[in-house]
PDB file of C-alpha atoms in Angstrom:
ATOM      1  CA  MET A   1       7.305 -24.629  -0.503  1.00 53.00           C
ATOM      2  CA  VAL A   2       8.975 -26.286   2.482  1.00 59.00           C
ATOM      3  CA  VAL A   3       8.696 -30.060   2.609  1.00 56.00           C
ATOM      4  CA  PRO A   4       7.866 -31.010   6.222  1.00 55.00           C
ATOM      5  CA  ALA A   5      10.176 -33.296   8.150  1.00 52.00           C
ATOM      6  CA  PRO A   6       8.722 -36.618   9.301  1.00 48.00           C
ATOM      7  CA  ALA A   7       6.991 -36.237  12.646  1.00 46.00           C
ATOM      8  CA  ALA A   8       6.396 -38.813  15.356  1.00 42.00           C
ATOM      9  CA  PRO A   9       2.766 -39.885  15.947  1.00 40.00           C
ATOM     10  CA  ARG A  10       0.880 -37.669  18.344  1.00 41.00           C
ATOM     11  CA  SER A  11      -0.959 -39.094  21.350  1.00 36.00           C
ATOM     12  CA  ARG A  12      -4.675 -38.233  21.345  1.00 36.00           C
ATOM     13  CA  GLY A  13      -5.670 -35.744  24.015  1.00 33.00           C
ATOM     14  CA  ARG A  14      -2.103 -34.757  24.944  1.00 33.00           C
ATOM     15  CA  ALA A  15       0.014 -31.824  23.794  1.00 38.00           C
ATOM     16  CA  ARG A  16       3.107 -32.987  22.012  1.00 47.00           C
ATOM     17  CA  SER A  17       6.283 -32.672  24.067  1.00 49.00           C
ATOM     18  CA  THR A  18       9.723 -32.109  22.631  1.00 74.00           C
ATOM     19  CA  SER A  19      13.313 -31.598  23.680  1.00 88.00           C
ATOM     20  CA  LYS A  20      16.157 -29.465  22.429  1.00 91.00           C
ATOM     21  CA  ASP A  21      17.785 -32.469  20.802  1.00 90.00           C
ATOM     22  CA  GLU A  22      14.571 -33.531  19.055  1.00 93.00           C
ATOM     23  CA  LEU A  23      13.831 -30.006  17.862  1.00 95.00           C
ATOM     24  CA  GLY A  24      17.369 -29.703  16.539  1.00 94.00           C
ATOM     25  CA  ARG A  25      16.978 -32.952  14.604  1.00 94.00           C
ATOM     26  CA  ILE A  26      13.685 -31.804  13.096  1.00 96.00           C
ATOM     27  CA  GLY A  27      15.222 -28.495  12.074  1.00 97.00           C
ATOM     28  CA  LEU A  28      18.282 -30.171  10.566  1.00 96.00           C
ATOM     29  CA  ASP A  29      16.074 -32.520   8.541  1.00 96.00           C
ATOM     30  CA  LEU A  30      14.208 -29.527   7.156  1.00 97.00           C
ATOM     31  CA  PHE A  31      17.477 -27.785   6.259  1.00 97.00           C
ATOM     32  CA  ILE A  32      18.713 -30.923   4.488  1.00 96.00           C
ATOM     33  CA  GLN A  33      15.475 -31.376   2.541  1.00 96.00           C
ATOM     34  CA  ASN A  34      14.756 -27.753   1.652  1.00 96.00           C
ATOM     35  CA  GLY A  35      17.938 -25.740   2.082  1.00 95.00           C
ATOM     36  CA  PHE A  36      18.743 -23.535   5.057  1.00 96.00           C
ATOM     37  CA  ASP A  37      17.486 -20.283   3.556  1.00 95.00           C
ATOM     38  CA  ALA A  38      14.069 -21.724   2.618  1.00 96.00           C
ATOM     39  CA  VAL A  39      13.211 -22.844   6.160  1.00 97.00           C
ATOM     40  CA  THR A  40      11.729 -20.487   8.759  1.00 97.00           C
ATOM     41  CA  VAL A  41      11.323 -20.709  12.511  1.00 97.00           C
ATOM     42  CA  ASP A  42       7.594 -21.205  11.923  1.00 97.00           C
ATOM     43  CA  ASP A  43       8.330 -24.160   9.628  1.00 97.00           C
ATOM     44  CA  ILE A  44      10.443 -25.838  12.309  1.00 97.00           C
ATOM     45  CA  ALA A  45       7.903 -25.169  15.050  1.00 96.00           C
ATOM     46  CA  ALA A  46       5.067 -26.518  12.893  1.00 96.00           C
ATOM     47  CA  ALA A  47       7.018 -29.674  12.043  1.00 96.00           C
ATOM     48  CA  ALA A  48       7.676 -30.224  15.749  1.00 95.00           C
ATOM     49  CA  GLY A  49       4.053 -29.581  16.689  1.00 95.00           C
ATOM     50  CA  ILE A  50       4.902 -26.669  18.976  1.00 95.00           C
ATOM     51  CA  GLY A  51       4.245 -22.924  18.953  1.00 95.00           C
ATOM     52  CA  ARG A  52       6.678 -20.223  17.917  1.00 94.00           C
ATOM     53  CA  ARG A  53       7.039 -19.063  21.516  1.00 94.00           C
ATOM     54  CA  THR A  54       7.946 -22.585  22.630  1.00 96.00           C
ATOM     55  CA  PHE A  55      10.583 -22.782  19.896  1.00 97.00           C
ATOM     56  CA  PHE A  56      12.411 -19.813  21.398  1.00 96.00           C
ATOM     57  CA  ARG A  57      12.596 -21.544  24.763  1.00 95.00           C
ATOM     58  CA  TYR A  58      14.991 -23.994  23.139  1.00 95.00           C
ATOM     59  CA  PHE A  59      16.877 -21.917  20.550  1.00 96.00           C
ATOM     60  CA  PRO A  60      17.539 -18.162  20.353  1.00 95.00           C
ATOM     61  CA  SER A  61      17.356 -18.221  16.539  1.00 95.00           C
ATOM     62  CA  LYS A  62      17.130 -20.427  13.474  1.00 96.00           C
ATOM     63  CA  ASN A  63      20.908 -20.183  13.144  1.00 95.00           C
ATOM     64  CA  ASP A  64      21.363 -21.984  16.465  1.00 95.00           C
ATOM     65  CA  VAL A  65      19.225 -24.926  15.350  1.00 96.00           C
ATOM     66  CA  ALA A  66      21.903 -26.018  12.896  1.00 94.00           C
ATOM     67  CA  TRP A  67      24.257 -26.593  15.838  1.00 94.00           C
ATOM     68  CA  GLY A  68      21.866 -28.863  17.729  1.00 91.00           C
ATOM     69  CA  ASP A  69      22.470 -29.194  21.463  1.00 91.00           C
ATOM     70  CA  PHE A  70      25.931 -27.653  21.261  1.00 93.00           C
ATOM     71  CA  GLU A  71      25.942 -26.658  24.943  1.00 92.00           C
ATOM     72  CA  ARG A  72      25.622 -30.301  26.014  1.00 92.00           C
ATOM     73  CA  LEU A  73      28.524 -31.253  23.754  1.00 94.00           C
ATOM     74  CA  LEU A  74      30.651 -28.463  25.234  1.00 96.00           C
ATOM     75  CA  GLU A  75      29.916 -29.712  28.747  1.00 96.00           C
ATOM     76  CA  GLY A  76      31.161 -33.163  27.757  1.00 96.00           C
ATOM     77  CA  PHE A  77      34.217 -31.621  26.087  1.00 97.00           C
ATOM     78  CA  ARG A  78      35.081 -29.627  29.186  1.00 97.00           C
ATOM     79  CA  GLY A  79      34.510 -32.644  31.428  1.00 97.00           C
ATOM     80  CA  ALA A  80      36.742 -34.887  29.317  1.00 96.00           C
ATOM     81  CA  LEU A  81      39.642 -32.438  29.614  1.00 97.00           C
ATOM     82  CA  ALA A  82      39.068 -31.889  33.327  1.00 96.00           C
ATOM     83  CA  GLU A  83      39.206 -35.650  33.954  1.00 96.00           C
ATOM     84  CA  THR A  84      42.491 -36.128  32.078  1.00 96.00           C
ATOM     85  CA  PRO A  85      45.319 -37.325  34.374  1.00 96.00           C
ATOM     86  CA  ALA A  86      48.031 -34.732  34.956  1.00 93.00           C
ATOM     87  CA  ASP A  87      50.731 -36.959  33.438  1.00 94.00           C
ATOM     88  CA  VAL A  88      49.032 -37.018  30.012  1.00 95.00           C
ATOM     89  CA  PRO A  89      50.695 -34.479  27.673  1.00 92.00           C
ATOM     90  CA  PRO A  90      48.365 -31.561  26.930  1.00 92.00           C
ATOM     91  CA  ILE A  91      48.311 -32.101  23.162  1.00 91.00           C
ATOM     92  CA  GLU A  92      47.357 -35.747  23.656  1.00 93.00           C
ATOM     93  CA  ALA A  93      44.650 -34.806  26.143  1.00 95.00           C
ATOM     94  CA  ILE A  94      43.178 -32.308  23.683  1.00 96.00           C
ATOM     95  CA  ARG A  95      43.395 -34.754  20.774  1.00 95.00           C
ATOM     96  CA  THR A  96      41.487 -37.388  22.743  1.00 95.00           C
ATOM     97  CA  ALA A  97      38.840 -34.884  23.868  1.00 97.00           C
ATOM     98  CA  VAL A  98      38.402 -33.416  20.378  1.00 96.00           C
ATOM     99  CA  ARG A  99      38.108 -36.921  18.961  1.00 95.00           C
ATOM    100  CA  ARG A 100      35.386 -37.713  21.478  1.00 95.00           C
ATOM    101  CA  PHE A 101      33.630 -34.431  20.766  1.00 95.00           C
ATOM    102  CA  ASN A 102      33.388 -35.324  17.082  1.00 94.00           C
ATOM    103  CA  ASP A 103      32.588 -39.012  17.449  1.00 94.00           C
ATOM    104  CA  VAL A 104      29.044 -39.682  16.223  1.00 91.00           C
ATOM    105  CA  PRO A 105      27.173 -43.019  16.012  1.00 90.00           C
ATOM    106  CA  GLY A 106      27.523 -44.835  12.703  1.00 89.00           C
ATOM    107  CA  ASP A 107      23.889 -44.319  11.777  1.00 89.00           C
ATOM    108  CA  GLU A 108      24.271 -40.557  12.293  1.00 90.00           C
ATOM    109  CA  VAL A 109      27.385 -40.033  10.164  1.00 92.00           C
ATOM    110  CA  GLU A 110      25.565 -38.981   6.982  1.00 93.00           C
ATOM    111  CA  ARG A 111      23.298 -36.569   8.850  1.00 92.00           C
ATOM    112  CA  HIS A 112      26.381 -35.121  10.534  1.00 94.00           C
ATOM    113  CA  ARG A 113      28.034 -34.741   7.125  1.00 95.00           C
ATOM    114  CA  HIS A 114      24.972 -32.809   5.927  1.00 95.00           C
ATOM    115  CA  ARG A 115      25.062 -30.682   9.096  1.00 95.00           C
ATOM    116  CA  MET A 116      28.680 -29.707   8.573  1.00 95.00           C
ATOM    117  CA  ARG A 117      28.132 -28.904   4.899  1.00 95.00           C
ATOM    118  CA  ILE A 118      25.366 -26.559   5.975  1.00 96.00           C
ATOM    119  CA  LEU A 119      27.449 -24.972   8.754  1.00 95.00           C
ATOM    120  CA  LEU A 120      30.563 -24.533   6.623  1.00 94.00           C
ATOM    121  CA  GLY A 121      28.807 -23.605   3.398  1.00 93.00           C
ATOM    122  CA  THR A 122      26.045 -21.186   4.406  1.00 94.00           C
ATOM    123  CA  PRO A 123      27.276 -17.555   4.530  1.00 91.00           C
ATOM    124  CA  GLU A 124      24.832 -16.573   7.271  1.00 89.00           C
ATOM    125  CA  LEU A 125      25.968 -19.490   9.427  1.00 93.00           C
ATOM    126  CA  ILE A 126      29.654 -18.901   8.766  1.00 91.00           C
ATOM    127  CA  ALA A 127      29.301 -15.461  10.344  1.00 88.00           C
ATOM    128  CA  HIS A 128      27.257 -16.879  13.233  1.00 88.00           C
ATOM    129  CA  SER A 129      29.845 -19.626  13.785  1.00 93.00           C
ATOM    130  CA  THR A 130      32.365 -17.211  15.287  1.00 92.00           C
ATOM    131  CA  VAL A 131      30.357 -17.238  18.525  1.00 92.00           C
ATOM    132  CA  ARG A 132      30.277 -21.036  18.685  1.00 94.00           C
ATOM    133  CA  TYR A 133      33.948 -21.340  17.800  1.00 96.00           C
ATOM    134  CA  ALA A 134      34.820 -18.891  20.574  1.00 97.00           C
ATOM    135  CA  GLU A 135      32.931 -21.050  23.091  1.00 97.00           C
ATOM    136  CA  TRP A 136      34.742 -24.154  21.839  1.00 98.00           C
ATOM    137  CA  ARG A 137      38.148 -22.473  21.969  1.00 98.00           C
ATOM    138  CA  ALA A 138      37.475 -21.241  25.498  1.00 98.00           C
ATOM    139  CA  VAL A 139      37.286 -24.844  26.716  1.00 98.00           C
ATOM    140  CA  ILE A 140      40.778 -25.545  25.398  1.00 98.00           C
ATOM    141  CA  ALA A 141      42.176 -22.213  26.576  1.00 98.00           C
ATOM    142  CA  ASP A 142      40.883 -22.892  30.108  1.00 98.00           C
ATOM    143  CA  PHE A 143      42.493 -26.337  30.076  1.00 98.00           C
ATOM    144  CA  ILE A 144      45.906 -25.046  28.968  1.00 97.00           C
ATOM    145  CA  ALA A 145      45.660 -22.170  31.441  1.00 97.00           C
ATOM    146  CA  ARG A 146      45.155 -24.631  34.303  1.00 96.00           C
ATOM    147  CA  ARG A 147      48.058 -26.773  33.147  1.00 95.00           C
ATOM    148  CA  ARG A 148      50.432 -23.826  32.825  1.00 95.00           C
ATOM    149  CA  ASP A 149      49.029 -21.735  35.674  1.00 96.00           C
ATOM    150  CA  VAL A 150      48.456 -18.701  33.481  1.00 97.00           C
ATOM    151  CA  PRO A 151      45.321 -16.661  32.675  1.00 98.00           C
ATOM    152  CA  PRO A 152      43.079 -18.200  29.961  1.00 97.00           C
ATOM    153  CA  HIS A 153      43.257 -14.995  27.906  1.00 97.00           C
ATOM    154  CA  SER A 154      47.075 -14.971  27.847  1.00 97.00           C
ATOM    155  CA  ALA A 155      49.045 -15.759  24.698  1.00 97.00           C
ATOM    156  CA  LEU A 156      49.775 -19.479  25.095  1.00 95.00           C
ATOM    157  CA  PRO A 157      46.246 -20.740  25.890  1.00 97.00           C
ATOM    158  CA  GLN A 158      44.803 -18.596  23.117  1.00 97.00           C
ATOM    159  CA  ALA A 159      47.402 -19.743  20.587  1.00 95.00           C
ATOM    160  CA  VAL A 160      46.763 -23.400  21.396  1.00 94.00           C
ATOM    161  CA  SER A 161      43.000 -22.960  21.192  1.00 97.00           C
ATOM    162  CA  TRP A 162      43.220 -21.302  17.783  1.00 96.00           C
ATOM    163  CA  ALA A 163      45.615 -23.980  16.505  1.00 93.00           C
ATOM    164  CA  CYS A 164      43.252 -26.749  17.639  1.00 95.00           C
ATOM    165  CA  LEU A 165      40.291 -25.056  15.990  1.00 96.00           C
ATOM    166  CA  GLY A 166      42.277 -24.837  12.762  1.00 94.00           C
ATOM    167  CA  ILE A 167      43.129 -28.529  12.980  1.00 92.00           C
ATOM    168  CA  SER A 168      39.491 -29.473  13.495  1.00 94.00           C
ATOM    169  CA  LEU A 169      38.205 -27.310  10.648  1.00 95.00           C
ATOM    170  CA  ALA A 170      40.905 -28.610   8.300  1.00 94.00           C
ATOM    171  CA  ALA A 171      39.945 -32.191   9.197  1.00 95.00           C
ATOM    172  CA  TYR A 172      36.287 -31.424   8.473  1.00 95.00           C
ATOM    173  CA  GLU A 173      37.054 -29.822   5.123  1.00 95.00           C
ATOM    174  CA  GLN A 174      39.084 -32.870   4.141  1.00 95.00           C
ATOM    175  CA  TRP A 175      36.339 -35.207   5.359  1.00 96.00           C
ATOM    176  CA  LEU A 176      33.611 -33.428   3.408  1.00 95.00           C
ATOM    177  CA  SER A 177      35.560 -33.698   0.167  1.00 93.00           C
ATOM    178  CA  SER A 178      36.628 -37.335   0.563  1.00 92.00           C
ATOM    179  CA  ASP A 179      35.548 -40.721   1.876  1.00 89.00           C
ATOM    180  CA  GLU A 180      38.167 -40.730   4.638  1.00 93.00           C
ATOM    181  CA  ASP A 181      37.252 -41.317   8.266  1.00 94.00           C
ATOM    182  CA  LEU A 182      36.783 -38.082  10.240  1.00 95.00           C
ATOM    183  CA  LEU A 183      38.361 -39.381  13.439  1.00 95.00           C
ATOM    184  CA  ASP A 184      41.388 -40.677  11.539  1.00 95.00           C
ATOM    185  CA  LEU A 185      41.809 -37.240   9.966  1.00 95.00           C
ATOM    186  CA  ILE A 186      41.669 -35.620  13.402  1.00 95.00           C
ATOM    187  CA  ASP A 187      44.302 -38.067  14.704  1.00 94.00           C
ATOM    188  CA  VAL A 188      46.613 -37.438  11.742  1.00 92.00           C
ATOM    189  CA  SER A 189      46.213 -33.681  12.032  1.00 90.00           C
ATOM    190  CA  PHE A 190      47.023 -33.593  15.744  1.00 90.00           C
ATOM    191  CA  ALA A 191      50.012 -35.889  15.210  1.00 88.00           C
ATOM    192  CA  GLY A 192      51.234 -33.424  12.605  1.00 82.00           C
ATOM    193  CA  LEU A 193      50.889 -30.525  15.020  1.00 77.00           C
ATOM    194  CA  ARG A 194      52.848 -32.446  17.623  1.00 74.00           C
ATOM    195  CA  ASP A 195      55.614 -33.284  15.172  1.00 74.00           C
ATOM    196  CA  VAL A 196      55.911 -29.785  13.721  1.00 71.00           C
ATOM    197  CA  PHE A 197      55.688 -27.692  16.871  1.00 66.00           C
ATOM    198  CA  SER A 198      56.517 -30.281  19.578  1.00 63.00           C
ATOM    199  CA  ASP A 199      55.202 -30.208  23.126  1.00 52.00           C
ATOM    200  CA  VAL A 200      58.112 -28.189  24.481  1.00 50.00           C
ATOM    201  CA  ALA A 201      56.088 -25.008  25.064  1.00 49.00           C
ATOM    202  CA  LEU A 202      53.309 -26.901  26.776  1.00 52.00           C
ATOM    203  CA  THR A 203      55.286 -29.370  28.897  1.00 53.00           C
ATOM    204  CA  GLY A 204      58.331 -27.339  29.830  1.00 51.00           C
ATOM    205  CA  GLY A 205      60.688 -29.947  28.340  1.00 52.00           C
ATOM    206  CA  SER A 206      63.819 -29.424  26.279  1.00 50.00           C
ATOM    207  CA  PRO A 207      63.919 -29.504  22.484  1.00 49.00           C
ATOM    208  CA  ALA A 208      65.113 -32.731  20.943  1.00 48.00           C
ATOM    209  CA  ALA A 209      68.572 -32.665  19.448  1.00 43.00           C
TER     210      ALA A 209
END
């Protein structure tokens, strides 16, 4: 039996309205309380006070609910990179944007921890994640492509995007198994990438002696 998520009071005489963000929160609460596999689309719709058809106006599937309003986050991610001054080294620009992408309010940290445990620990979602990761990597590949004046699908932008995804996932795995700060882990991981591989390939500089 699925335990319903807490619902906001309903105004008499008016149909309850919702938003993608609110529906995502309701769905995540149900996943946390009952487990991802036990919750259905109908459960989420019922908890939100909407019909099944309305649910699909916001999310293509139950799998997408776990990601929340990921499209809005990607827009902010892309905008942050686009606004970066040209004299900022690419790796630093990406680090700052990734940090911002993963910065959540203090009162949301535990819910975010639950979200990431679900995303990284549910086999069905791990398979589904490849689509989301590709969208995330495309933002970085486009940024590097603009900086280097090469196609986004060429080797360098793709290599950088994959490396940055690996950094982010490694930081999350460390965060979920410790009490360390997520943003500090992201900073340390990007600093390590900079030290190991240097910015030579991205900035056109010369290797240090």
